[in-house]
Amino acid sequence: MSTSRILLATNPGNGSTAVSLKSHPALRTNGYVWSKTFEEMWQFPNCIGALGGKHIAIKAPSGEGLSYYNYKHFHSIILLALVDANLKFLYVDVGANGRSGDAGVFRDSPLFQGLERKSLNVPRDKPLPGMDQPTPHVIVGDDAFPLKTYLMKPYPDKGDVGLKEKMQSRIFNYRLSRARRYSKNAFVTLCQRFGIFQSAINLTPDKAILVTQTAICLHNFLITERNRSYNNRTQELTMQQDSLTSLAYHKANRSADNARQIRDLFKQYVNGPGAVPWQKNHI
């Protein structure tokens, strides 16, 4: 990964630093490639990345420890990342203090702002395979993130819906989880391959941010260069549990109708033309 393709931008909202693809001229072309890979590997079309967030443990900073004290009762900085289907980090925002509201970390990020303003050159809408209605390209995440027209998250497990609808929603949730597992797998790999993340980093927050950025750049370089030793071991490590703490889940706020309609289109797809034979065995 050449340094010319890494853009470092300070996020003034929370003091974090982002490694960003914002406004990258090749994003639209690469987005189609990422989407095709998610479709081929995980049967989830129109997906350009999996979003995840983790708390990276640090020693209490001198004089400002409470600012970094998180909901799990340890000091941390937050790592927010978008990952492709090959375990490469596409976007990283690292350094928000652990006390920051987890829901606000994404909202305050340049990634969120770019997606909201439609300034990221995301690929154009196209119908899901076997369907007619143009559908946006999306990223996928878990319940720590809001439902948006560009961000798909699981359906809540409601008890007031019919059995058929509940079954279809659970199938969608399973298929979504297969697509977003790569954000988890990337964190597992990073944690296991770089031992500094397996315990609290005994550095200042600024230096912990730099260490994290460097590790991610090295990870991407080794994935890109198809380093045999790194990549073979990576496949084993993705089956393990990482020692990083996830962002807190939040109760769903009322989402816009168009975001729910887009999620319904994906649900229709995975229960219709995009159904796979084994999906009912996993719900």
C-alpha atoms as an extended CHARMM CRD file, in Angstrom:
* protein
*
       283  EXT
         1         1  MET       CA              0.0000000000        0.0000000000        0.0000000000  PROA      1               0.0000000000
         2         2  SER       CA              1.7630000000        3.1430000000       -1.1810000000  PROA      2               0.0000000000
         3         3  THR       CA              1.8510000000        6.1190000000        1.1480000000  PROA      3               0.0000000000
         4         4  SER       CA              0.4500000000        8.3150000000       -1.6440000000  PROA      4               0.0000000000
         5         5  ARG       CA             -2.8850000000        6.5200000000       -1.2510000000  PROA      5               0.0000000000
         6         6  ILE       CA             -3.1780000000        7.2260000000        2.4790000000  PROA      6               0.0000000000
         7         7  LEU       CA             -4.8460000000       10.4840000000        3.4090000000  PROA      7               0.0000000000
         8         8  LEU       CA             -4.4630000000       11.5610000000        7.0410000000  PROA      8               0.0000000000
         9         9  ALA       CA             -7.0570000000       14.0240000000        8.2750000000  PROA      9               0.0000000000
        10        10  THR       CA             -7.6000000000       15.2650000000       11.7990000000  PROA      10              0.0000000000
        11        11  ASN       CA            -11.2160000000       15.0780000000       12.9250000000  PROA      11              0.0000000000
        12        12  PRO       CA            -11.7810000000       18.3040000000       14.8880000000  PROA      12              0.0000000000
        13        13  GLY       CA            -14.9090000000       16.9250000000       16.5630000000  PROA      13              0.0000000000
        14        14  ASN       CA            -13.1600000000       14.4730000000       18.8550000000  PROA      14              0.0000000000
        15        15  GLY       CA             -9.4220000000       14.7830000000       18.2640000000  PROA      15              0.0000000000
        16        16  SER       CA             -9.1980000000       11.4900000000       16.3950000000  PROA      16              0.0000000000
        17        17  THR       CA             -7.2590000000       10.9110000000       13.2330000000  PROA      17              0.0000000000
        18        18  ALA       CA             -8.6500000000        9.2620000000       10.1260000000  PROA      18              0.0000000000
        19        19  VAL       CA             -6.9550000000        7.2660000000        7.3960000000  PROA      19              0.0000000000
        20        20  SER       CA             -9.4820000000        8.0140000000        4.7160000000  PROA      20              0.0000000000
        21        21  LEU       CA            -10.4260000000        7.3160000000        1.1120000000  PROA      21              0.0000000000
        22        22  LYS       CA            -12.5450000000       10.4460000000        1.0780000000  PROA      22              0.0000000000
        23        23  SER       CA            -12.8030000000       11.9040000000       -2.4550000000  PROA      23              0.0000000000
        24        24  HSD       CA            -10.3500000000        9.3220000000       -3.7710000000  PROA      24              0.0000000000
        25        25  PRO       CA            -10.8290000000        9.3760000000       -7.5790000000  PROA      25              0.0000000000
        26        26  ALA       CA            -10.7070000000        5.5690000000       -7.8350000000  PROA      26              0.0000000000
        27        27  LEU       CA            -13.3610000000        4.9910000000       -5.1780000000  PROA      27              0.0000000000
        28        28  ARG       CA            -16.1920000000        4.4620000000       -7.6610000000  PROA      28              0.0000000000
        29        29  THR       CA            -14.1790000000        1.9720000000       -9.7370000000  PROA      29              0.0000000000
        30        30  ASN       CA            -12.8930000000        0.1760000000       -6.6390000000  PROA      30              0.0000000000
        31        31  GLY       CA            -16.3900000000        0.2180000000       -5.1480000000  PROA      31              0.0000000000
        32        32  TYR       CA            -17.6800000000       -1.9340000000       -7.9840000000  PROA      32              0.0000000000
        33        33  VAL       CA            -14.8020000000       -4.3690000000       -7.3880000000  PROA      33              0.0000000000
        34        34  TRP       CA            -15.4730000000       -4.4980000000       -3.6310000000  PROA      34              0.0000000000
        35        35  SER       CA            -19.1780000000       -5.0100000000       -4.2980000000  PROA      35              0.0000000000
        36        36  LYS       CA            -18.5120000000       -7.8630000000       -6.7100000000  PROA      36              0.0000000000
        37        37  THR       CA            -16.2290000000       -9.5240000000       -4.1690000000  PROA      37              0.0000000000
        38        38  PHE       CA            -18.8540000000       -9.3550000000       -1.4050000000  PROA      38              0.0000000000
        39        39  GLU       CA            -21.3920000000      -10.8080000000       -3.8270000000  PROA      39              0.0000000000
        40        40  GLU       CA            -19.1390000000      -13.6730000000       -4.9230000000  PROA      40              0.0000000000
        41        41  MET       CA            -17.7530000000      -14.5490000000       -1.4930000000  PROA      41              0.0000000000
        42        42  TRP       CA            -20.7070000000      -13.8190000000        0.7940000000  PROA      42              0.0000000000
        43        43  GLN       CA            -23.7140000000      -13.5970000000       -1.5430000000  PROA      43              0.0000000000
        44        44  PHE       CA            -24.4330000000      -10.0140000000       -0.4920000000  PROA      44              0.0000000000
        45        45  PRO       CA            -24.4940000000       -7.7500000000       -3.5840000000  PROA      45              0.0000000000
        46        46  ASN       CA            -24.2640000000       -3.9500000000       -3.6320000000  PROA      46              0.0000000000
        47        47  CYS       CA            -22.0550000000       -4.0190000000       -0.5200000000  PROA      47              0.0000000000
        48        48  ILE       CA            -18.8300000000       -2.0240000000       -0.5730000000  PROA      48              0.0000000000
        49        49  GLY       CA            -17.6120000000       -2.6230000000        2.9760000000  PROA      49              0.0000000000
        50        50  ALA       CA            -18.2460000000       -3.8860000000        6.5060000000  PROA      50              0.0000000000
        51        51  LEU       CA            -18.2170000000       -1.3130000000        9.3070000000  PROA      51              0.0000000000
        52        52  GLY       CA            -17.0410000000       -2.0880000000       12.8260000000  PROA      52              0.0000000000
        53        53  GLY       CA            -15.6810000000       -0.4100000000       15.9100000000  PROA      53              0.0000000000
        54        54  LYS       CA            -13.4720000000       -1.4510000000       18.8110000000  PROA      54              0.0000000000
        55        55  HSD       CA            -12.0410000000       -0.0360000000       22.0190000000  PROA      55              0.0000000000
        56        56  ILE       CA             -8.2380000000       -0.2560000000       22.1300000000  PROA      56              0.0000000000
        57        57  ALA       CA             -7.0640000000       -0.4740000000       25.7280000000  PROA      57              0.0000000000
        58        58  ILE       CA             -4.4780000000        2.0660000000       26.9080000000  PROA      58              0.0000000000
        59        59  LYS       CA             -2.9330000000        2.9380000000       30.2550000000  PROA      59              0.0000000000
        60        60  ALA       CA             -4.6820000000        5.8190000000       32.0100000000  PROA      60              0.0000000000
        61        61  PRO       CA             -3.2390000000        9.0500000000       30.5490000000  PROA      61              0.0000000000
        62        62  SER       CA             -1.6810000000       11.3440000000       33.1320000000  PROA      62              0.0000000000
        63        63  GLY       CA             -4.0580000000       14.1060000000       34.1780000000  PROA      63              0.0000000000
        64        64  GLU       CA             -6.9380000000       13.1680000000       31.8290000000  PROA      64              0.0000000000
        65        65  GLY       CA             -7.7070000000        9.5560000000       32.6290000000  PROA      65              0.0000000000
        66        66  LEU       CA            -11.4530000000       10.0660000000       33.0740000000  PROA      66              0.0000000000
        67        67  SER       CA            -11.7850000000       11.2730000000       29.4860000000  PROA      67              0.0000000000
        68        68  TYR       CA            -10.6990000000        7.8410000000       28.2560000000  PROA      68              0.0000000000
        69        69  TYR       CA            -12.6450000000        5.7170000000       30.7550000000  PROA      69              0.0000000000
        70        70  ASN       CA            -15.2370000000        3.6910000000       28.8280000000  PROA      70              0.0000000000
        71        71  TYR       CA            -18.4860000000        1.8290000000       29.5670000000  PROA      71              0.0000000000
        72        72  LYS       CA            -16.5360000000       -1.4120000000       30.1920000000  PROA      72              0.0000000000
        73        73  HSD       CA            -14.5470000000        0.3070000000       32.9610000000  PROA      73              0.0000000000
        74        74  PHE       CA            -11.1250000000        0.5740000000       31.3600000000  PROA      74              0.0000000000
        75        75  HSD       CA             -9.2580000000        3.3170000000       29.5090000000  PROA      75              0.0000000000
        76        76  SER       CA             -9.3090000000        3.2380000000       25.7230000000  PROA      76              0.0000000000
        77        77  ILE       CA             -9.2260000000        4.9590000000       22.3800000000  PROA      77              0.0000000000
        78        78  ILE       CA            -11.8110000000        4.0030000000       19.7690000000  PROA      78              0.0000000000
        79        79  LEU       CA            -11.0040000000        2.4460000000       16.4040000000  PROA      79              0.0000000000
        80        80  LEU       CA            -13.7080000000        2.7720000000       13.7340000000  PROA      80              0.0000000000
        81        81  ALA       CA            -13.0050000000        0.9110000000       10.4910000000  PROA      81              0.0000000000
        82        82  LEU       CA            -14.5020000000       -0.0230000000        7.1450000000  PROA      82              0.0000000000
        83        83  VAL       CA            -13.1790000000       -3.3440000000        5.8230000000  PROA      83              0.0000000000
        84        84  ASP       CA            -13.4260000000       -5.0680000000        2.4470000000  PROA      84              0.0000000000
        85        85  ALA       CA            -14.0830000000       -8.7620000000        1.7530000000  PROA      85              0.0000000000
        86        86  ASN       CA            -10.3430000000       -9.4850000000        1.6490000000  PROA      86              0.0000000000
        87        87  LEU       CA             -9.7080000000       -8.2170000000        5.2070000000  PROA      87              0.0000000000
        88        88  LYS       CA             -8.1520000000       -4.9440000000        4.0350000000  PROA      88              0.0000000000
        89        89  PHE       CA             -8.9400000000       -1.7630000000        5.9300000000  PROA      89              0.0000000000
        90        90  LEU       CA            -10.5100000000        0.7400000000        3.5140000000  PROA      90              0.0000000000
        91        91  TYR       CA            -11.1220000000        3.5110000000        6.0350000000  PROA      91              0.0000000000
        92        92  VAL       CA             -9.8960000000        4.0040000000        9.5890000000  PROA      92              0.0000000000
        93        93  ASP       CA            -10.7860000000        6.6170000000       12.1770000000  PROA      93              0.0000000000
        94        94  VAL       CA             -8.8180000000        6.0620000000       15.3790000000  PROA      94              0.0000000000
        95        95  GLY       CA             -8.3520000000        8.1100000000       18.5250000000  PROA      95              0.0000000000
        96        96  ALA       CA            -11.7150000000        9.2040000000       19.8860000000  PROA      96              0.0000000000
        97        97  ASN       CA            -11.4880000000        8.8830000000       23.6550000000  PROA      97              0.0000000000
        98        98  GLY       CA            -13.1740000000        5.8770000000       25.2010000000  PROA      98              0.0000000000
        99        99  ARG       CA            -15.6420000000        7.9830000000       27.1320000000  PROA      99              0.0000000000
       100       100  SER       CA            -17.1490000000        9.3140000000       23.9100000000  PROA      100             0.0000000000
       101       101  GLY       CA            -20.6350000000        8.0360000000       23.2570000000  PROA      101             0.0000000000
       102       102  ASP       CA            -20.1600000000        5.0760000000       20.9580000000  PROA      102             0.0000000000
       103       103  ALA       CA            -23.0970000000        6.0840000000       18.7830000000  PROA      103             0.0000000000
       104       104  GLY       CA            -21.5120000000        9.4880000000       18.2680000000  PROA      104             0.0000000000
       105       105  VAL       CA            -18.1400000000        8.1860000000       17.0830000000  PROA      105             0.0000000000
       106       106  PHE       CA            -19.5480000000        7.2210000000       13.6930000000  PROA      106             0.0000000000
       107       107  ARG       CA            -21.7690000000       10.3120000000       13.5190000000  PROA      107             0.0000000000
       108       108  ASP       CA            -18.7430000000       12.5780000000       14.0930000000  PROA      108             0.0000000000
       109       109  SER       CA            -16.5110000000       10.7770000000       11.5900000000  PROA      109             0.0000000000
       110       110  PRO       CA            -15.5340000000       12.0620000000        8.1390000000  PROA      110             0.0000000000
       111       111  LEU       CA            -16.9310000000        8.7940000000        6.7410000000  PROA      111             0.0000000000
       112       112  PHE       CA            -20.4230000000        9.5720000000        8.0540000000  PROA      112             0.0000000000
       113       113  GLN       CA            -20.2230000000       13.1610000000        6.8580000000  PROA      113             0.0000000000
       114       114  GLY       CA            -19.1210000000       12.0930000000        3.3860000000  PROA      114             0.0000000000
       115       115  LEU       CA            -21.8620000000        9.4890000000        3.1010000000  PROA      115             0.0000000000
       116       116  GLU       CA            -24.5040000000       11.9460000000        4.2970000000  PROA      116             0.0000000000
       117       117  ARG       CA            -23.3530000000       14.5880000000        1.8080000000  PROA      117             0.0000000000
       118       118  LYS       CA            -22.9480000000       12.0310000000       -0.9990000000  PROA      118             0.0000000000
       119       119  SER       CA            -19.4040000000       13.2960000000       -1.5760000000  PROA      119             0.0000000000
       120       120  LEU       CA            -17.5600000000        9.9520000000       -1.4880000000  PROA      120             0.0000000000
       121       121  ASN       CA            -18.0300000000        8.9910000000       -5.1390000000  PROA      121             0.0000000000
       122       122  VAL       CA            -19.8120000000        5.7640000000       -4.1510000000  PROA      122             0.0000000000
       123       123  PRO       CA            -20.8800000000        3.5770000000       -7.1190000000  PROA      123             0.0000000000
       124       124  ARG       CA            -24.2360000000        4.3920000000       -8.6830000000  PROA      124             0.0000000000
       125       125  ASP       CA            -27.4060000000        2.5630000000       -7.6860000000  PROA      125             0.0000000000
       126       126  LYS       CA            -28.1100000000       -0.6550000000       -9.5220000000  PROA      126             0.0000000000
       127       127  PRO       CA            -30.7660000000       -3.3720000000       -9.1500000000  PROA      127             0.0000000000
       128       128  LEU       CA            -29.9790000000       -6.3740000000       -6.9980000000  PROA      128             0.0000000000
       129       129  PRO       CA            -29.5610000000       -9.5430000000       -9.1320000000  PROA      129             0.0000000000
       130       130  GLY       CA            -32.9240000000      -10.8070000000      -10.3610000000  PROA      130             0.0000000000
       131       131  MET       CA            -34.7300000000       -7.6170000000       -9.3030000000  PROA      131             0.0000000000
       132       132  ASP       CA            -35.7220000000       -4.4590000000      -11.1660000000  PROA      132             0.0000000000
       133       133  GLN       CA            -35.5980000000       -1.5650000000       -8.6960000000  PROA      133             0.0000000000
       134       134  PRO       CA            -32.3080000000        0.3860000000       -8.5480000000  PROA      134             0.0000000000
       135       135  THR       CA            -30.7970000000       -0.1150000000       -5.1040000000  PROA      135             0.0000000000
       136       136  PRO       CA            -27.9900000000        1.8690000000       -3.4350000000  PROA      136             0.0000000000
       137       137  HSD       CA            -24.5720000000        0.4350000000       -2.7150000000  PROA      137             0.0000000000
       138       138  VAL       CA            -24.3160000000        0.0950000000        1.0410000000  PROA      138             0.0000000000
       139       139  ILE       CA            -22.0200000000       -0.6860000000        3.9190000000  PROA      139             0.0000000000
       140       140  VAL       CA            -23.0800000000       -3.2020000000        6.5600000000  PROA      140             0.0000000000
       141       141  GLY       CA            -22.8490000000       -2.9340000000       10.3240000000  PROA      141             0.0000000000
       142       142  ASP       CA            -24.2810000000       -4.1880000000       13.6050000000  PROA      142             0.0000000000
       143       143  ASP       CA            -26.6180000000       -2.6480000000       16.1600000000  PROA      143             0.0000000000
       144       144  ALA       CA            -23.9930000000       -0.1450000000       17.2920000000  PROA      144             0.0000000000
       145       145  PHE       CA            -24.7930000000        1.8670000000       14.1490000000  PROA      145             0.0000000000
       146       146  PRO       CA            -27.9100000000        3.6220000000       12.8150000000  PROA      146             0.0000000000
       147       147  LEU       CA            -29.9650000000        2.3230000000        9.9060000000  PROA      147             0.0000000000
       148       148  LYS       CA            -29.3730000000        4.5600000000        6.8860000000  PROA      148             0.0000000000
       149       149  THR       CA            -30.0100000000        4.3480000000        3.1600000000  PROA      149             0.0000000000
       150       150  TYR       CA            -26.2870000000        3.5890000000        2.8270000000  PROA      150             0.0000000000
       151       151  LEU       CA            -25.8800000000        1.4900000000        6.0080000000  PROA      151             0.0000000000
       152       152  MET       CA            -27.7170000000       -1.7850000000        6.5560000000  PROA      152             0.0000000000
       153       153  LYS       CA            -28.0780000000       -3.2240000000       10.0630000000  PROA      153             0.0000000000
       154       154  PRO       CA            -30.0840000000       -6.1870000000       11.4550000000  PROA      154             0.0000000000
       155       155  TYR       CA            -33.8290000000       -6.1590000000       11.9510000000  PROA      155             0.0000000000
       156       156  PRO       CA            -34.8390000000       -6.0030000000       15.6230000000  PROA      156             0.0000000000
       157       157  ASP       CA            -36.3750000000       -9.2050000000       16.9650000000  PROA      157             0.0000000000
       158       158  LYS       CA            -39.9540000000       -7.9900000000       17.3650000000  PROA      158             0.0000000000
       159       159  GLY       CA            -42.6330000000      -10.1900000000       18.8480000000  PROA      159             0.0000000000
       160       160  ASP       CA            -45.5450000000       -8.4090000000       17.1830000000  PROA      160             0.0000000000
       161       161  VAL       CA            -44.9620000000       -9.6060000000       13.6060000000  PROA      161             0.0000000000
       162       162  GLY       CA            -46.1950000000      -12.6970000000       11.7880000000  PROA      162             0.0000000000
       163       163  LEU       CA            -44.1890000000      -15.8990000000       11.6370000000  PROA      163             0.0000000000
       164       164  LYS       CA            -43.3780000000      -15.5310000000        7.9230000000  PROA      164             0.0000000000
       165       165  GLU       CA            -42.1230000000      -11.9670000000        8.3070000000  PROA      165             0.0000000000
       166       166  LYS       CA            -40.1050000000      -12.9100000000       11.3760000000  PROA      166             0.0000000000
       167       167  MET       CA            -38.4960000000      -15.8060000000        9.4830000000  PROA      167             0.0000000000
       168       168  GLN       CA            -37.6360000000      -13.5910000000        6.5140000000  PROA      168             0.0000000000
       169       169  SER       CA            -36.1240000000      -10.9410000000        8.8060000000  PROA      169             0.0000000000
       170       170  ARG       CA            -33.9960000000      -13.5700000000       10.5610000000  PROA      170             0.0000000000
       171       171  ILE       CA            -32.7550000000      -14.8660000000        7.2120000000  PROA      171             0.0000000000
       172       172  PHE       CA            -31.7970000000      -11.3080000000        6.2640000000  PROA      172             0.0000000000
       173       173  ASN       CA            -29.9960000000      -10.8940000000        9.6020000000  PROA      173             0.0000000000
       174       174  TYR       CA            -28.0620000000      -14.1070000000        8.9960000000  PROA      174             0.0000000000
       175       175  ARG       CA            -27.0410000000      -13.0600000000        5.4950000000  PROA      175             0.0000000000
       176       176  LEU       CA            -26.0560000000       -9.6190000000        6.7730000000  PROA      176             0.0000000000
       177       177  SER       CA            -23.9550000000      -11.1930000000        9.5400000000  PROA      177             0.0000000000
       178       178  ARG       CA            -22.0360000000      -13.2200000000        6.9290000000  PROA      178             0.0000000000
       179       179  ALA       CA            -21.1730000000      -10.0200000000        5.0760000000  PROA      179             0.0000000000
       180       180  ARG       CA            -20.1760000000       -8.0140000000        8.1410000000  PROA      180             0.0000000000
       181       181  ARG       CA            -18.1110000000      -10.8040000000        9.7040000000  PROA      181             0.0000000000
       182       182  TYR       CA            -15.1230000000       -9.4520000000        7.8070000000  PROA      182             0.0000000000
       183       183  SER       CA            -14.9280000000       -6.3670000000        9.9760000000  PROA      183             0.0000000000
       184       184  LYS       CA            -14.6900000000       -8.7180000000       12.9670000000  PROA      184             0.0000000000
       185       185  ASN       CA            -12.1540000000      -10.9480000000       11.2040000000  PROA      185             0.0000000000
       186       186  ALA       CA             -9.9610000000       -7.9680000000       10.3550000000  PROA      186             0.0000000000
       187       187  PHE       CA             -9.9310000000       -6.8980000000       14.0130000000  PROA      187             0.0000000000
       188       188  VAL       CA             -9.1140000000      -10.4760000000       15.0880000000  PROA      188             0.0000000000
       189       189  THR       CA             -6.1990000000      -10.5950000000       12.6610000000  PROA      189             0.0000000000
       190       190  LEU       CA             -4.8700000000       -7.1940000000       13.6990000000  PROA      190             0.0000000000
       191       191  CYS       CA             -5.0670000000       -8.1070000000       17.3870000000  PROA      191             0.0000000000
       192       192  GLN       CA             -3.4570000000      -11.5280000000       17.0350000000  PROA      192             0.0000000000
       193       193  ARG       CA             -0.7130000000      -10.5670000000       14.5920000000  PROA      193             0.0000000000
       194       194  PHE       CA              0.3210000000       -7.4190000000       16.4830000000  PROA      194             0.0000000000
       195       195  GLY       CA              0.7060000000       -8.4250000000       20.1260000000  PROA      195             0.0000000000
       196       196  ILE       CA              0.6630000000       -4.8480000000       21.4010000000  PROA      196             0.0000000000
       197       197  PHE       CA             -3.1570000000       -4.9160000000       21.1170000000  PROA      197             0.0000000000
       198       198  GLN       CA             -3.5190000000       -7.8910000000       23.4490000000  PROA      198             0.0000000000
       199       199  SER       CA             -3.0340000000       -5.7720000000       26.5650000000  PROA      199             0.0000000000
       200       200  ALA       CA             -3.3000000000       -2.1130000000       27.5010000000  PROA      200             0.0000000000
       201       201  ILE       CA             -0.8810000000       -0.0110000000       25.4410000000  PROA      201             0.0000000000
       202       202  ASN       CA              1.5150000000        1.7700000000       27.7910000000  PROA      202             0.0000000000
       203       203  LEU       CA              1.8510000000        4.8920000000       25.6370000000  PROA      203             0.0000000000
       204       204  THR       CA              0.2360000000        8.3070000000       25.4440000000  PROA      204             0.0000000000
       205       205  PRO       CA             -2.9710000000        8.4350000000       23.3750000000  PROA      205             0.0000000000
       206       206  ASP       CA             -1.1870000000       10.2130000000       20.5040000000  PROA      206             0.0000000000
       207       207  LYS       CA              1.4580000000        7.5020000000       20.2940000000  PROA      207             0.0000000000
       208       208  ALA       CA             -1.1580000000        4.7540000000       20.6590000000  PROA      208             0.0000000000
       209       209  ILE       CA             -2.9560000000        6.2710000000       17.6470000000  PROA      209             0.0000000000
       210       210  LEU       CA              0.2840000000        6.2370000000       15.6430000000  PROA      210             0.0000000000
       211       211  VAL       CA              0.9930000000        2.6160000000       16.5950000000  PROA      211             0.0000000000
       212       212  THR       CA             -2.5060000000        1.6040000000       15.5240000000  PROA      212             0.0000000000
       213       213  GLN       CA             -2.2500000000        3.4040000000       12.1930000000  PROA      213             0.0000000000
       214       214  THR       CA              1.1370000000        1.8420000000       11.5200000000  PROA      214             0.0000000000
       215       215  ALA       CA             -0.0940000000       -1.6630000000       12.3210000000  PROA      215             0.0000000000
       216       216  ILE       CA             -3.0600000000       -1.2030000000        9.9740000000  PROA      216             0.0000000000
       217       217  CYS       CA             -0.8190000000        0.0320000000        7.1460000000  PROA      217             0.0000000000
       218       218  LEU       CA              1.4850000000       -2.9710000000        7.6260000000  PROA      218             0.0000000000
       219       219  HSD       CA             -1.5280000000       -5.2970000000        7.6990000000  PROA      219             0.0000000000
       220       220  ASN       CA             -2.8550000000       -3.8410000000        4.4250000000  PROA      220             0.0000000000
       221       221  PHE       CA              0.5810000000       -4.0340000000        2.8130000000  PROA      221             0.0000000000
       222       222  LEU       CA              0.9850000000       -7.7150000000        3.6840000000  PROA      222             0.0000000000
       223       223  ILE       CA             -2.5440000000       -8.5370000000        2.4950000000  PROA      223             0.0000000000
       224       224  THR       CA             -1.9780000000       -6.6220000000       -0.7550000000  PROA      224             0.0000000000
       225       225  GLU       CA              1.4090000000       -8.2150000000       -1.3920000000  PROA      225             0.0000000000
       226       226  ARG       CA             -0.1310000000      -11.6430000000       -0.7310000000  PROA      226             0.0000000000
       227       227  ASN       CA              2.5320000000      -12.4660000000        1.8330000000  PROA      227             0.0000000000
       228       228  ARG       CA              2.1690000000      -16.2410000000        2.1000000000  PROA      228             0.0000000000
       229       229  SER       CA              3.1140000000      -16.5600000000        5.7590000000  PROA      229             0.0000000000
       230       230  TYR       CA              0.8910000000      -13.6620000000        6.8470000000  PROA      230             0.0000000000
       231       231  ASN       CA             -2.1090000000      -14.6190000000        4.7440000000  PROA      231             0.0000000000
       232       232  ASN       CA             -2.0290000000      -18.3330000000        5.5910000000  PROA      232             0.0000000000
       233       233  ARG       CA             -1.8650000000      -17.5680000000        9.2850000000  PROA      233             0.0000000000
       234       234  THR       CA             -4.5890000000      -14.9450000000        8.8430000000  PROA      234             0.0000000000
       235       235  GLN       CA             -7.0600000000      -17.6330000000        7.7580000000  PROA      235             0.0000000000
       236       236  GLU       CA             -6.4300000000      -19.4950000000       11.0160000000  PROA      236             0.0000000000
       237       237  LEU       CA             -6.6370000000      -16.3840000000       13.1700000000  PROA      237             0.0000000000
       238       238  THR       CA            -10.0710000000      -15.3750000000       11.8770000000  PROA      238             0.0000000000
       239       239  MET       CA            -11.4760000000      -18.3880000000       13.7210000000  PROA      239             0.0000000000
       240       240  GLN       CA            -10.2330000000      -17.0060000000       17.0420000000  PROA      240             0.0000000000
       241       241  GLN       CA            -11.6790000000      -14.3730000000       19.3540000000  PROA      241             0.0000000000
       242       242  ASP       CA            -10.0580000000      -10.9680000000       19.4480000000  PROA      242             0.0000000000
       243       243  SER       CA             -9.2940000000       -9.2870000000       22.7590000000  PROA      243             0.0000000000
       244       244  LEU       CA            -10.6450000000       -5.9040000000       21.6800000000  PROA      244             0.0000000000
       245       245  THR       CA            -13.9480000000       -4.6870000000       23.1030000000  PROA      245             0.0000000000
       246       246  SER       CA            -16.7830000000       -3.8740000000       20.7000000000  PROA      246             0.0000000000
       247       247  LEU       CA            -18.7190000000       -0.6290000000       20.7120000000  PROA      247             0.0000000000
       248       248  ALA       CA            -21.8640000000       -0.6950000000       22.8280000000  PROA      248             0.0000000000
       249       249  TYR       CA            -25.1420000000       -1.6480000000       21.1600000000  PROA      249             0.0000000000
       250       250  HSD       CA            -27.8630000000        0.9480000000       21.2510000000  PROA      250             0.0000000000
       251       251  LYS       CA            -31.6170000000        0.7350000000       21.0620000000  PROA      251             0.0000000000
       252       252  ALA       CA            -32.8040000000        1.5280000000       17.5700000000  PROA      252             0.0000000000
       253       253  ASN       CA            -34.0440000000        5.0370000000       16.9640000000  PROA      253             0.0000000000
       254       254  ARG       CA            -36.8060000000        5.6180000000       14.4570000000  PROA      254             0.0000000000
       255       255  SER       CA            -35.2410000000        5.3600000000       11.0090000000  PROA      255             0.0000000000
       256       256  ALA       CA            -36.3470000000        7.1900000000        7.8930000000  PROA      256             0.0000000000
       257       257  ASP       CA            -38.9000000000        5.3650000000        5.7710000000  PROA      257             0.0000000000
       258       258  ASN       CA            -36.5700000000        5.2010000000        2.7580000000  PROA      258             0.0000000000
       259       259  ALA       CA            -33.8580000000        3.4760000000        4.8210000000  PROA      259             0.0000000000
       260       260  ARG       CA            -36.3360000000        0.8510000000        5.9810000000  PROA      260             0.0000000000
       261       261  GLN       CA            -37.5740000000        0.4130000000        2.4170000000  PROA      261             0.0000000000
       262       262  ILE       CA            -34.0540000000       -0.2490000000        1.1690000000  PROA      262             0.0000000000
       263       263  ARG       CA            -33.4960000000       -2.8150000000        3.9100000000  PROA      263             0.0000000000
       264       264  ASP       CA            -36.7850000000       -4.4240000000        2.8750000000  PROA      264             0.0000000000
       265       265  LEU       CA            -35.4500000000       -4.6810000000       -0.6990000000  PROA      265             0.0000000000
       266       266  PHE       CA            -32.4210000000       -6.5920000000        0.5620000000  PROA      266             0.0000000000
       267       267  LYS       CA            -34.7090000000       -8.7950000000        2.6540000000  PROA      267             0.0000000000
       268       268  GLN       CA            -36.8280000000       -9.4790000000       -0.4420000000  PROA      268             0.0000000000
       269       269  TYR       CA            -33.6680000000      -10.3740000000       -2.3670000000  PROA      269             0.0000000000
       270       270  VAL       CA            -32.2270000000      -12.8470000000        0.1740000000  PROA      270             0.0000000000
       271       271  ASN       CA            -35.6190000000      -14.5310000000        0.5260000000  PROA      271             0.0000000000
       272       272  GLY       CA            -36.2360000000      -14.5410000000       -3.2470000000  PROA      272             0.0000000000
       273       273  PRO       CA            -33.8370000000      -14.4780000000       -6.2010000000  PROA      273             0.0000000000
       274       274  GLY       CA            -30.7980000000      -14.3720000000       -3.9030000000  PROA      274             0.0000000000
       275       275  ALA       CA            -31.7840000000      -17.2040000000       -1.5620000000  PROA      275             0.0000000000
       276       276  VAL       CA            -29.1320000000      -19.8640000000       -0.8770000000  PROA      276             0.0000000000
       277       277  PRO       CA            -29.9380000000      -23.4860000000        0.0410000000  PROA      277             0.0000000000
       278       278  TRP       CA            -28.3730000000      -23.4920000000        3.5120000000  PROA      278             0.0000000000
       279       279  GLN       CA            -29.6660000000      -20.2100000000        4.9540000000  PROA      279             0.0000000000
       280       280  LYS       CA            -32.6400000000      -21.6900000000        6.8360000000  PROA      280             0.0000000000
       281       281  ASN       CA            -30.2770000000      -24.0130000000        8.6770000000  PROA      281             0.0000000000
       282       282  HSD       CA            -28.6280000000      -21.0470000000       10.4040000000  PROA      282             0.0000000000
       283       283  ILE       CA            -31.5810000000      -19.2620000000       11.9590000000  PROA      283             0.0000000000
